[in-house]
CSV table of C-alpha atoms in Angstrom, one decimal:
chain,number,residue,atom,x,y,z
E,1,UNK,CA,30.9,-1.2,3.5
E,2,UNK,CA,31.2,-4.3,6.3
E,3,UNK,CA,30.2,-1.9,9.3
E,4,UNK,CA,27.5,-0.3,7.4
E,5,UNK,CA,25.7,-3.6,6.1
E,6,UNK,CA,26.0,-4.7,10.4
E,7,UNK,CA,24.6,-1.6,11.3
E,8,UNK,CA,21.5,-1.9,8.8
E,9,UNK,CA,21.0,-5.4,10.4
E,10,UNK,CA,21.0,-3.7,13.9
E,11,UNK,CA,18.4,-1.2,12.8
E,12,UNK,CA,16.1,-3.2,10.9
E,13,UNK,CA,16.3,-5.6,13.9
E,14,UNK,CA,15.4,-2.8,16.4
E,15,UNK,CA,12.2,-1.2,13.6
E,16,UNK,CA,10.9,-5.0,13.3
E,17,UNK,CA,11.0,-4.8,17.2
E,18,UNK,CA,9.1,-1.4,17.3
E,19,UNK,CA,6.3,-2.4,15.1
E,20,UNK,CA,6.3,-5.5,16.9
E,21,UNK,CA,5.8,-4.1,19.8
E,22,UNK,CA,2.6,-1.7,18.4
E,23,UNK,CA,0.8,-4.7,17.2
E,24,UNK,CA,1.4,-6.4,20.6
E,25,UNK,CA,-0.1,-3.5,22.3
E,26,UNK,CA,-3.1,-3.4,19.7
E,27,UNK,CA,-3.9,-7.1,19.5
E,28,UNK,CA,-3.9,-7.3,23.4
E,29,UNK,CA,-6.7,-4.5,23.8
E,30,UNK,CA,-8.5,-6.2,21.2
E,31,UNK,CA,-8.5,-3.0,18.4
E,32,UNK,CA,-10.6,-4.0,15.5
E,33,UNK,CA,-8.5,-5.0,12.6
E,34,UNK,CA,-7.8,-7.4,9.7
E,35,UNK,CA,-5.2,-9.5,10.8
E,36,UNK,CA,-7.2,-11.5,13.4
E,37,UNK,CA,-10.1,-11.7,10.9
E,38,UNK,CA,-7.6,-13.2,8.3
E,39,UNK,CA,-5.8,-15.3,10.8
E,40,UNK,CA,-9.2,-16.9,11.7
E,41,UNK,CA,-9.8,-17.7,8.3
E,42,UNK,CA,-6.7,-19.8,7.7
E,43,UNK,CA,-7.8,-21.3,11.0
E,44,UNK,CA,-11.1,-22.3,8.7
E,45,UNK,CA,-9.2,-23.3,5.9
E,46,UNK,CA,-6.9,-25.9,8.1
E,47,UNK,CA,-10.4,-27.3,9.1
E,48,UNK,CA,-11.4,-27.7,5.9
E,49,UNK,CA,-14.2,-25.5,6.2
E,50,UNK,CA,-14.0,-22.7,3.2
E,51,UNK,CA,-11.4,-22.7,0.8
E,52,UNK,CA,-7.8,-21.0,0.8
E,53,UNK,CA,-8.3,-17.5,-0.6
E,54,UNK,CA,-6.2,-16.7,-3.8
E,55,UNK,CA,-4.6,-14.0,-2.1
E,56,UNK,CA,-2.7,-16.7,-0.4
E,57,UNK,CA,0.5,-15.8,-0.2
E,58,UNK,CA,0.0,-13.7,3.5
E,59,UNK,CA,-1.8,-17.2,4.4
E,60,UNK,CA,0.7,-19.5,3.5
E,61,UNK,CA,3.4,-17.4,5.0
E,62,UNK,CA,1.5,-17.6,8.4
E,63,UNK,CA,1.0,-21.2,8.4
E,64,UNK,CA,5.0,-22.1,7.4
E,65,UNK,CA,6.0,-19.6,9.8
E,66,UNK,CA,3.5,-21.4,12.5
E,67,UNK,CA,4.8,-25.0,11.4
E,68,UNK,CA,1.7,-25.8,10.4
E,69,UNK,CA,0.1,-25.6,13.6
E,70,UNK,CA,-3.5,-24.4,13.1
E,71,UNK,CA,-3.8,-22.7,16.7
E,72,UNK,CA,-4.9,-19.1,16.4
E,73,UNK,CA,-3.0,-17.4,18.9
E,74,UNK,CA,0.2,-18.9,16.9
E,75,UNK,CA,-1.5,-17.4,13.8
E,76,UNK,CA,-2.1,-14.1,15.2
E,77,UNK,CA,1.8,-13.7,16.0
E,78,UNK,CA,2.7,-15.1,12.8
E,79,UNK,CA,0.4,-12.7,11.2
E,80,UNK,CA,1.8,-9.7,13.3
E,81,UNK,CA,5.6,-10.7,12.2
E,82,UNK,CA,4.7,-11.1,8.6
E,83,UNK,CA,2.8,-7.5,9.1
E,84,UNK,CA,6.1,-6.1,10.6
E,85,UNK,CA,8.1,-7.4,7.9
E,86,UNK,CA,5.8,-5.8,5.4
E,87,UNK,CA,5.8,-2.7,7.4
E,88,UNK,CA,10.0,-2.9,7.5
E,89,UNK,CA,10.7,-3.2,3.7
E,90,UNK,CA,9.4,0.3,3.6
E,91,UNK,CA,11.1,1.9,6.8
E,92,UNK,CA,14.9,1.0,5.9
E,93,UNK,CA,16.9,2.3,2.6
E,94,UNK,CA,20.6,2.7,2.8
E,95,UNK,CA,20.4,5.8,0.5
E,96,UNK,CA,17.5,7.6,2.1
E,97,UNK,CA,18.3,6.4,5.6
E,98,UNK,CA,15.9,7.2,8.9
E,99,UNK,CA,13.3,9.5,6.7
E,100,UNK,CA,12.0,6.0,5.7
E,101,UNK,CA,11.2,5.3,9.0
E,102,UNK,CA,9.5,8.5,9.6
E,103,UNK,CA,7.4,7.9,6.7
E,104,UNK,CA,6.1,4.4,8.3
E,105,UNK,CA,4.0,6.9,10.5
E,106,UNK,CA,3.0,9.6,8.7
E,107,UNK,CA,-0.9,9.2,8.1
E,108,UNK,CA,-3.4,11.5,6.5
E,109,UNK,CA,-5.2,14.2,8.5
E,110,UNK,CA,-8.3,14.3,10.5
E,111,UNK,CA,-11.2,15.9,9.1
E,112,UNK,CA,-14.2,16.5,11.0
E,113,UNK,CA,-15.6,13.4,10.2
E,114,UNK,CA,-13.2,12.1,13.1
E,115,UNK,CA,-15.4,14.5,15.4
E,116,UNK,CA,-19.4,13.7,14.1
E,117,UNK,CA,-18.3,10.0,13.4
E,118,UNK,CA,-15.4,8.4,14.5
E,119,UNK,CA,-13.8,8.1,11.0
E,120,UNK,CA,-10.1,8.8,11.2
E,121,UNK,CA,-8.5,7.4,8.3
E,122,UNK,CA,-11.8,5.1,6.6
E,123,UNK,CA,-12.6,7.8,4.5
E,124,UNK,CA,-8.9,9.2,3.2
E,125,UNK,CA,-5.9,7.8,0.9
E,126,UNK,CA,-3.7,7.5,4.1
E,127,UNK,CA,-0.1,6.8,3.3
E,128,UNK,CA,-0.2,3.9,5.4
E,129,UNK,CA,-2.5,1.0,6.8
E,130,UNK,CA,-1.5,-1.5,9.5
E,131,UNK,CA,-4.4,-3.3,9.7
E,132,UNK,CA,-4.8,-5.5,6.8
E,133,UNK,CA,-2.4,-8.4,6.2
E,134,UNK,CA,-2.5,-9.0,2.7
E,135,UNK,CA,-2.4,-5.8,2.0
E,136,UNK,CA,1.3,-5.2,4.3
E,137,UNK,CA,2.2,-8.5,2.3
E,138,UNK,CA,1.7,-6.7,-1.0
E,139,UNK,CA,3.9,-3.9,-0.2
E,140,UNK,CA,7.2,-4.9,-0.8
E,141,UNK,CA,6.3,-6.2,-4.5
E,142,UNK,CA,4.4,-2.7,-5.3
E,143,UNK,CA,7.7,-0.6,-3.7
E,144,UNK,CA,10.0,-2.8,-6.1
E,145,UNK,CA,7.8,-3.0,-9.3
E,146,UNK,CA,7.1,1.3,-8.7
E,147,UNK,CA,11.0,1.8,-8.4
E,148,UNK,CA,12.1,-0.9,-11.0
E,149,UNK,CA,9.5,0.5,-13.7
E,150,UNK,CA,10.4,4.1,-12.9
E,151,UNK,CA,14.2,3.0,-14.3
E,152,UNK,CA,12.5,1.6,-17.2
E,153,UNK,CA,10.7,4.4,-18.1
E,154,UNK,CA,13.8,6.0,-18.5
E,155,UNK,CA,15.7,3.4,-20.6
E,156,UNK,CA,13.3,0.1,-21.1
E,157,UNK,CA,14.9,-3.3,-21.7
E,158,UNK,CA,13.6,-6.2,-23.4
E,159,UNK,CA,14.5,-8.4,-20.6
E,160,UNK,CA,12.9,-6.9,-17.9
E,161,UNK,CA,9.6,-8.5,-18.7
E,162,UNK,CA,10.3,-11.0,-16.6
E,163,UNK,CA,11.1,-8.9,-13.5
E,164,UNK,CA,7.7,-7.8,-14.3
E,165,UNK,CA,5.5,-10.5,-14.5
E,166,UNK,CA,7.3,-12.1,-11.6
E,167,UNK,CA,6.2,-9.1,-9.1
E,168,UNK,CA,2.8,-8.8,-10.8
E,169,UNK,CA,2.4,-12.6,-10.1
E,170,UNK,CA,3.3,-11.8,-6.9
E,171,UNK,CA,1.0,-9.3,-6.3
E,172,UNK,CA,-1.7,-11.1,-7.3
E,173,UNK,CA,-1.3,-13.6,-4.7
E,174,UNK,CA,-0.8,-11.5,-1.9
E,175,UNK,CA,-2.9,-8.5,-3.0
E,176,UNK,CA,-3.9,-7.8,-6.7
E,177,UNK,CA,-4.7,-3.7,-5.5
E,178,UNK,CA,-1.8,-2.3,-6.7
E,179,UNK,CA,-1.3,-4.4,-9.7
E,180,UNK,CA,-4.6,-2.2,-11.2
E,181,UNK,CA,-2.5,1.0,-10.6
E,182,UNK,CA,0.6,0.0,-12.3
E,183,UNK,CA,-1.6,-1.8,-15.7
E,184,UNK,CA,-3.6,1.3,-16.2
E,185,UNK,CA,-0.4,4.4,-15.9
E,186,UNK,CA,2.8,2.3,-16.6
E,187,UNK,CA,1.8,1.4,-20.4
E,188,UNK,CA,0.8,4.8,-21.1
E,189,UNK,CA,4.2,6.3,-20.2
E,190,UNK,CA,6.4,3.6,-21.8
E,191,UNK,CA,4.3,3.9,-24.8
E,192,UNK,CA,4.1,7.7,-24.8
E,193,UNK,CA,7.8,7.8,-24.1
E,194,UNK,CA,9.4,5.2,-26.4
E,195,UNK,CA,6.8,3.9,-28.9
E,196,UNK,CA,6.3,0.6,-29.7
E,197,UNK,CA,9.9,-0.3,-30.0
E,198,UNK,CA,10.7,-3.9,-29.4
E,199,UNK,CA,11.9,-3.5,-25.9
E,200,UNK,CA,8.5,-1.9,-25.3
E,201,UNK,CA,6.2,-4.7,-27.1
E,202,UNK,CA,8.2,-7.0,-24.8
E,203,UNK,CA,7.4,-5.4,-21.9
E,204,UNK,CA,3.7,-5.2,-22.7
E,205,UNK,CA,3.1,-8.9,-23.0
E,206,UNK,CA,3.2,-9.4,-18.7
E,207,UNK,CA,-0.3,-7.5,-19.0
E,208,UNK,CA,-2.0,-10.0,-21.2
E,209,UNK,CA,-1.1,-12.6,-18.6
E,210,UNK,CA,-1.9,-10.6,-15.8
E,211,UNK,CA,-5.6,-10.1,-17.3
E,212,UNK,CA,-5.9,-14.0,-17.3
E,213,UNK,CA,-4.5,-14.4,-13.6
E,214,UNK,CA,-7.5,-11.3,-12.8
E,215,UNK,CA,-10.0,-13.3,-14.2
E,216,UNK,CA,-9.1,-16.8,-12.6
E,217,UNK,CA,-8.8,-14.6,-9.4
E,218,UNK,CA,-12.1,-13.4,-10.1
E,219,UNK,CA,-13.6,-16.5,-10.2
E,220,UNK,CA,-12.0,-17.5,-6.6
E,221,UNK,CA,-13.4,-14.6,-5.0
E,222,UNK,CA,-16.4,-13.8,-6.4
E,223,UNK,CA,-18.1,-17.3,-7.5
E,224,UNK,CA,-16.4,-20.2,-6.1
E,225,UNK,CA,-19.2,-21.5,-3.7
E,226,UNK,CA,-16.5,-22.8,-1.3
E,227,UNK,CA,-14.7,-19.2,-1.1
E,228,UNK,CA,-15.1,-17.6,2.3
E,229,UNK,CA,-16.4,-14.7,0.2
E,230,UNK,CA,-19.2,-16.5,-0.8
E,231,UNK,CA,-19.9,-18.7,2.2
E,232,UNK,CA,-19.5,-16.5,4.7
E,233,UNK,CA,-19.4,-12.4,4.0
E,234,UNK,CA,-22.1,-13.0,1.3
E,235,UNK,CA,-24.3,-15.7,2.7
E,236,UNK,CA,-23.6,-18.0,-0.4
E,237,UNK,CA,-24.1,-15.8,-3.0
E,238,UNK,CA,-22.2,-15.1,-5.8
E,239,UNK,CA,-21.1,-11.6,-5.8
E,240,UNK,CA,-19.2,-9.3,-8.6
E,241,UNK,CA,-18.1,-5.6,-9.3
E,242,UNK,CA,-20.1,-2.9,-11.1
E,243,UNK,CA,-19.2,0.7,-12.0
E,244,UNK,CA,-21.1,3.0,-9.5
E,245,UNK,CA,-19.2,6.2,-9.2
E,246,UNK,CA,-18.4,7.6,-5.2
E,247,UNK,CA,-21.0,5.1,-3.9
E,248,UNK,CA,-19.4,3.9,-1.5
E,249,UNK,CA,-16.5,6.4,-0.8
E,250,UNK,CA,-19.2,8.8,0.3
E,251,UNK,CA,-20.7,6.5,2.8
E,252,UNK,CA,-17.3,6.8,4.4
E,253,UNK,CA,-16.8,11.0,3.8
E,254,UNK,CA,-18.6,13.6,4.3
E,255,UNK,CA,-16.8,15.7,2.3
E,256,UNK,CA,-14.6,13.9,-0.3
E,257,UNK,CA,-12.7,16.8,-1.7
E,258,UNK,CA,-11.3,17.8,2.2
E,259,UNK,CA,-10.8,14.1,2.6
E,260,UNK,CA,-8.1,14.0,-0.4
E,261,UNK,CA,-7.0,17.4,0.7
E,262,UNK,CA,-6.1,15.7,4.4
E,263,UNK,CA,-4.5,12.6,2.2
E,264,UNK,CA,-2.1,14.7,0.1
E,265,UNK,CA,-1.6,17.8,1.9
E,266,UNK,CA,2.2,17.2,2.2
E,267,UNK,CA,2.4,15.9,-1.2
E,268,UNK,CA,0.2,19.1,-2.5
E,269,UNK,CA,3.0,21.4,-0.6
E,270,UNK,CA,6.0,20.1,-2.2
E,271,UNK,CA,4.5,20.1,-5.8
E,272,UNK,CA,3.2,23.9,-5.2
E,273,UNK,CA,6.6,25.5,-3.6
E,274,UNK,CA,8.9,23.4,-5.9
E,275,UNK,CA,6.8,23.6,-8.7
E,276,UNK,CA,9.4,25.0,-11.0
E,277,UNK,CA,12.1,22.0,-10.9
E,278,UNK,CA,9.1,19.4,-10.0
E,279,UNK,CA,7.4,19.7,-13.4
E,280,UNK,CA,10.1,18.6,-15.9
E,281,UNK,CA,10.8,15.4,-13.6
E,282,UNK,CA,9.2,12.0,-14.8
E,283,UNK,CA,9.4,10.4,-11.1
E,284,UNK,CA,7.0,13.3,-9.9
E,285,UNK,CA,4.8,12.8,-12.9
E,286,UNK,CA,4.8,9.3,-12.5
E,287,UNK,CA,4.2,9.3,-8.7
E,288,UNK,CA,1.4,11.7,-8.9
E,289,UNK,CA,-0.3,9.4,-11.9
E,290,UNK,CA,0.0,6.5,-10.2
E,291,UNK,CA,-2.2,8.2,-7.0
E,292,UNK,CA,-5.2,9.6,-9.4
E,293,UNK,CA,-4.9,6.5,-10.7
E,294,UNK,CA,-5.4,4.7,-7.3
E,295,UNK,CA,-8.2,7.4,-6.6
E,296,UNK,CA,-10.0,7.2,-9.8
E,297,UNK,CA,-10.5,3.2,-9.5
E,298,UNK,CA,-11.7,3.7,-5.6
E,299,UNK,CA,-14.0,6.4,-6.8
E,300,UNK,CA,-15.4,4.3,-9.7
E,301,UNK,CA,-15.5,0.5,-9.0
E,302,UNK,CA,-17.8,-1.3,-6.4
E,303,UNK,CA,-18.3,-4.8,-5.1
E,304,UNK,CA,-22.1,-5.8,-5.3
E,305,UNK,CA,-23.8,-7.9,-2.6
E,306,UNK,CA,-23.1,-7.8,1.2
E,307,UNK,CA,-19.7,-6.8,1.2
E,308,UNK,CA,-20.6,-3.4,-0.8
E,309,UNK,CA,-19.7,-1.7,2.1
E,310,UNK,CA,-16.5,-3.0,2.6
E,311,UNK,CA,-14.8,-0.9,0.0
E,312,UNK,CA,-12.6,-3.6,-1.4
E,313,UNK,CA,-11.7,-1.3,-4.3
E,314,UNK,CA,-9.7,1.1,-2.0
E,315,UNK,CA,-6.6,-0.7,-1.4
E,316,UNK,CA,-4.2,0.6,-3.9
E,317,UNK,CA,-4.7,4.1,-2.9
E,318,UNK,CA,-2.7,3.3,0.5
E,319,UNK,CA,0.3,1.8,-1.2
E,320,UNK,CA,0.2,4.9,-4.0
E,321,UNK,CA,-0.2,7.4,-1.4
E,322,UNK,CA,2.9,5.8,0.3
E,323,UNK,CA,5.0,5.8,-2.9
E,324,UNK,CA,3.9,9.5,-3.3
E,325,UNK,CA,5.2,10.6,0.3
E,326,UNK,CA,8.0,8.8,-0.5
E,327,UNK,CA,8.9,10.2,-3.6
E,328,UNK,CA,8.1,13.7,-2.4
E,329,UNK,CA,10.2,13.5,0.6
E,330,UNK,CA,12.7,12.2,-1.0
E,331,UNK,CA,12.9,15.0,-3.8
E,332,UNK,CA,12.7,17.6,-0.8
E,333,UNK,CA,15.5,15.9,0.4
E,334,UNK,CA,17.8,16.2,-2.8
E,335,UNK,CA,16.6,19.9,-3.3
E,336,UNK,CA,17.9,20.5,0.5
E,337,UNK,CA,21.3,18.5,-0.5
E,338,UNK,CA,21.4,20.8,-3.5
E,339,UNK,CA,21.4,23.7,-1.6
E,340,UNK,CA,24.1,23.0,0.7
E,341,UNK,CA,21.6,21.9,3.7
E,342,UNK,CA,20.4,25.5,3.1
E,343,UNK,CA,16.7,26.1,5.4
E,344,UNK,CA,14.5,28.2,3.5
E,345,UNK,CA,11.2,29.1,3.2
E,346,UNK,CA,10.1,26.8,1.0
E,347,UNK,CA,11.8,24.0,2.5
E,348,UNK,CA,10.7,25.2,6.4
E,349,UNK,CA,7.3,25.0,4.5
E,350,UNK,CA,7.6,21.3,3.2
E,351,UNK,CA,9.2,19.7,6.6
E,352,UNK,CA,6.1,21.4,8.5
E,353,UNK,CA,3.5,19.7,6.5
E,354,UNK,CA,5.6,16.6,6.5
E,355,UNK,CA,5.8,16.9,10.5
E,356,UNK,CA,1.9,17.5,10.5
E,357,UNK,CA,1.3,13.9,8.9
E,358,UNK,CA,3.7,12.5,11.2
E,359,UNK,CA,2.0,14.1,14.0
E,360,UNK,CA,-1.0,12.8,12.9
E,361,UNK,CA,0.5,9.3,12.8
E,362,UNK,CA,0.9,9.2,16.6
E,363,UNK,CA,-2.2,10.2,17.1
E,364,UNK,CA,-3.6,7.6,14.7
E,365,UNK,CA,-2.3,4.9,16.5
E,366,UNK,CA,-3.3,6.3,20.3
E,367,UNK,CA,-6.7,6.6,18.8
E,368,UNK,CA,-6.8,2.9,17.5
E,369,UNK,CA,-5.9,1.9,20.4
E,370,UNK,CA,-8.1,4.0,22.7
E,371,UNK,CA,-11.2,3.6,20.3
E,372,UNK,CA,-10.7,0.0,19.6
E,373,UNK,CA,-11.4,1.1,16.1
E,374,UNK,CA,-9.1,1.3,13.2
E,375,UNK,CA,-11.8,3.5,11.4
């Protein structure tokens, strides 16, 4: 056990270094990314120009790690370090090995929009998104919440509501996007499988607290006069949320069904070739429900005002897609092990599709560096 943990720590540092090197290459080449802009916002907070964004965890961690030094270059380095840590949480697993490292680099497949518009992932639910610090800060909490909630769906415990509330609060103060997916899917699965017993009623309670926190966050983001989203991004005007089906998505994708297919070809292929076995698994349906809920949220809601085209209701799709890829890869790996590591037509199909997404991820990193754009 000691040697295993020692090796795991060494592997973690090596992977952290790999991610850090990638960020250094992207930053020094001035690639258009969200993290530098977010670190500039933190500098403005330090100077008293704008209020601290309610998604404060990433900003506070950046400030603390920088030892309170309000300098852009220091913040940029700290922002990259925190982003690397967020990526790292999904890249090392004692039970899943180096497959999870490969998952850190998979990407949606390119469509014709890359040729005609120069857009590689912006219109798709790609399983990774390197560019946004607050999203990466929320990534670990979303992963923990998903896996713990899956265990609760098998055997709910009344006292788990405290842990659920903790992960939901941490999502709210980092980036609440995945909380909307969780709130849409988990209660339905929980009540559908276990009714309204005592344990279920206790676990439904945190959703009321989540709703209150989201109301407060809505005010701080869209209405507070010193909010960076009001003061700068929206020219001093309040904004809000509206229902507008596919209004923003169709700006960034000329063919939305093709974009969805390019986003999830590997999970769709796994579902097709292993359908007879997977249709009986709760994990399969739970992760797919989350992915579909993420797409529906992204397609239905839009932010009003000048940030309409920022498509701020798409963030949850990246996490939901990553979970879908992770679970699909895990289920394939389990089937290969169950068949004594025998490679057959089904496993070859799944591995080939995963390989396409992995190659696409490598191409995307080069494309991002070459074109200086994360689109």
